[in-house]
XYZ file of C-alpha atoms in Angstrom:
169
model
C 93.771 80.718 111.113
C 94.577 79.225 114.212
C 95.867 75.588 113.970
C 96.916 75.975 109.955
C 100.779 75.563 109.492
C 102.302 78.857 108.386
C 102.777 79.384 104.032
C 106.383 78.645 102.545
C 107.895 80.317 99.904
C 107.102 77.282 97.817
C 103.846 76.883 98.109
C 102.527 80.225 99.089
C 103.225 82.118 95.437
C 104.222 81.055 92.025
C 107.800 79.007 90.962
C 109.990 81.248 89.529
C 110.190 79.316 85.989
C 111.753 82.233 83.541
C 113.268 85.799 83.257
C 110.265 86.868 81.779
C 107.551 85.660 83.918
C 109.282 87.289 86.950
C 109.899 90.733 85.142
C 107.372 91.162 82.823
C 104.781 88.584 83.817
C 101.696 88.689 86.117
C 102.922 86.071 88.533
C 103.859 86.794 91.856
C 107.310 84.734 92.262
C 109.040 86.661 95.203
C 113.097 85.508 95.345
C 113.074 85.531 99.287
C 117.442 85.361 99.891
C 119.280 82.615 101.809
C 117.656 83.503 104.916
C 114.521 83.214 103.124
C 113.754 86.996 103.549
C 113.105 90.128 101.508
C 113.586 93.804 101.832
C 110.676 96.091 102.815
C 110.454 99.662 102.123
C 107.324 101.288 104.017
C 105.825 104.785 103.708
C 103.470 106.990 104.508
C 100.321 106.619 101.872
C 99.514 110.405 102.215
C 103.418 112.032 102.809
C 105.224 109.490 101.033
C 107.640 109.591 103.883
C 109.625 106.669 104.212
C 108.397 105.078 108.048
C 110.584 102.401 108.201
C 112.454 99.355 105.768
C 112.144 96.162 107.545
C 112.337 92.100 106.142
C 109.263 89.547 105.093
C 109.314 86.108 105.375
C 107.139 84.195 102.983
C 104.175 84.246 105.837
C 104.506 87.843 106.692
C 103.941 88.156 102.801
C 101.737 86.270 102.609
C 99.780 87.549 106.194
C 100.066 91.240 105.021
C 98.650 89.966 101.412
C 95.409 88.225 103.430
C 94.865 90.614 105.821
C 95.957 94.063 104.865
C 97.876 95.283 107.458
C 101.387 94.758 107.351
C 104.018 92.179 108.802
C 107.077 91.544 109.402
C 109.733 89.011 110.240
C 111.529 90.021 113.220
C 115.211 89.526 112.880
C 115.663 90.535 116.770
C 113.299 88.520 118.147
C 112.976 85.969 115.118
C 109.100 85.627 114.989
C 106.421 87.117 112.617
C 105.602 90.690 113.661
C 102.187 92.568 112.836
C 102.983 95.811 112.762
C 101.366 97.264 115.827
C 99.799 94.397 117.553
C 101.336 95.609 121.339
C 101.480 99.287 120.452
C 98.060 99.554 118.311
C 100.021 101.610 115.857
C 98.532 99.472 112.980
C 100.308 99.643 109.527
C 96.931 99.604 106.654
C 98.262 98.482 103.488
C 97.001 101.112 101.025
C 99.049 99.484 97.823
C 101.776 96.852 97.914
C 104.604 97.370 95.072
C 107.237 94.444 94.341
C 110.277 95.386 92.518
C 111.560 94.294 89.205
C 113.278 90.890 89.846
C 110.641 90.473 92.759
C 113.235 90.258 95.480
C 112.119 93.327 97.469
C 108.689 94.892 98.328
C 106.731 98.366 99.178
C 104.188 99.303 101.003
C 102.627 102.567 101.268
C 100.718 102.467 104.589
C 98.078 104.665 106.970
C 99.002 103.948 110.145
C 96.507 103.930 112.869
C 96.360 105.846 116.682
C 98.555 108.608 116.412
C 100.488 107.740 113.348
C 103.926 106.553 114.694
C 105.687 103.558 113.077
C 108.635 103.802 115.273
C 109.236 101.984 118.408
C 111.117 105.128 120.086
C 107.718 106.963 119.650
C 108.553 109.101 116.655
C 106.847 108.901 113.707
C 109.437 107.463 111.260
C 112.206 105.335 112.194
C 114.355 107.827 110.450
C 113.662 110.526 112.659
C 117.593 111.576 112.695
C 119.891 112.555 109.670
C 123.638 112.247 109.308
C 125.321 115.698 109.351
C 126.960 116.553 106.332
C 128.182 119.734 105.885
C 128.025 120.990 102.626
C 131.646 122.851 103.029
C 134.602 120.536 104.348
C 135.047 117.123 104.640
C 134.116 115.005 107.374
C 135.670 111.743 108.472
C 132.604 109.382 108.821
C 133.740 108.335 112.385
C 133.240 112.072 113.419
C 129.675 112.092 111.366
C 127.231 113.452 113.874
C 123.302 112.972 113.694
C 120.711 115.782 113.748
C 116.976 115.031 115.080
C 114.335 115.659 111.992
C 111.478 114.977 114.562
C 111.670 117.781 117.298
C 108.908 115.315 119.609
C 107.593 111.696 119.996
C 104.353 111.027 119.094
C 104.047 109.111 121.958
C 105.580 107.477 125.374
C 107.032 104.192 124.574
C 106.984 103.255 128.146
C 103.383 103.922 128.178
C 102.483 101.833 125.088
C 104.622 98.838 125.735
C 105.779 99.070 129.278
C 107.748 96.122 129.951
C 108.136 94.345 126.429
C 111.544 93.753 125.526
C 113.048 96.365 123.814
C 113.760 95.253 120.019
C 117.009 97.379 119.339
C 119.821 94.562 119.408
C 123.868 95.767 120.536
């Protein structure tokens, strides 16, 4: 595919021409928002866990759709993204699901090597959970997180040495 220009959302899937066609019809019309971008819900094809949520771009829609394996639009270092390319943590795409009005997508996913989606080396990105005890009330600015994932499934320093961490401040 080297050389071809990358798919828009215009010509890549259908117009969006009626209520009906995008809710109850057969076409794929995605509604990508101003930023041309959609919501991405990914989990594990086995657990169901939820790995991570992340954005598409009409190419990484149309990329995962061709190929399988997922992608992404990176909103921290604005470029497409397939899922594991430095870390070989590839994301399969088992089933791809599109929501009612088309403007947001899952994917239920193996992933390969040791099964980690997460660039911190755990297996889910939401390997913490806000505290919220059950019997007083909490300000949220006192909210405190709890780990879910007692290890890493592997070193990050290891897998991607000196790439550029994505996390932005």
């Amino acid at each position: 595919m080297m050389g071809e220009a990358p798919p828009s959302a215009s010509t890549a899937f259908q117009p969006r021409v009626s209520i009906e066609q995008v809710e109850e019809g057969t076409d794929l019309a995605p509604r990508f928002d101003v930023r041309g971008l959609l919501t991405v819900v990914t989990t594990d094809a086995e657990s169901g866990d939820v790995m991570m949520v992340g954005v598409m771009n009409a190419e990484a829609l149309a990329r995962t759709i061709e190929t399988r394996e997922a992608h992404y639009w990176s909103r921290s270092r604005q470029c497409l993204w397939r899922k594991g390319a430095t870390s070989g943590l590839i994301q399969h795409v088992i089933e791809m699901r599109i929501d009612d009005d088309q403007d947001a997508v899952w994917l239920r996913v193996h992933t390969a090597g040791t099964g980690a989606n997460c660039h911190v080396g755990y297996r889910s990105c939401f390997y913490r959970r806000v505290d919220l005890p059950a019997d007083e009330v909490i300000s949220a600015s006192l909210a405190e997180l709890v780990f879910c994932e007692t290890h890493k499934t592997f070193d990050p320093v290891a897998v991607y040495g000196d790439v550029p961490n994505p996390t932005q401040l």
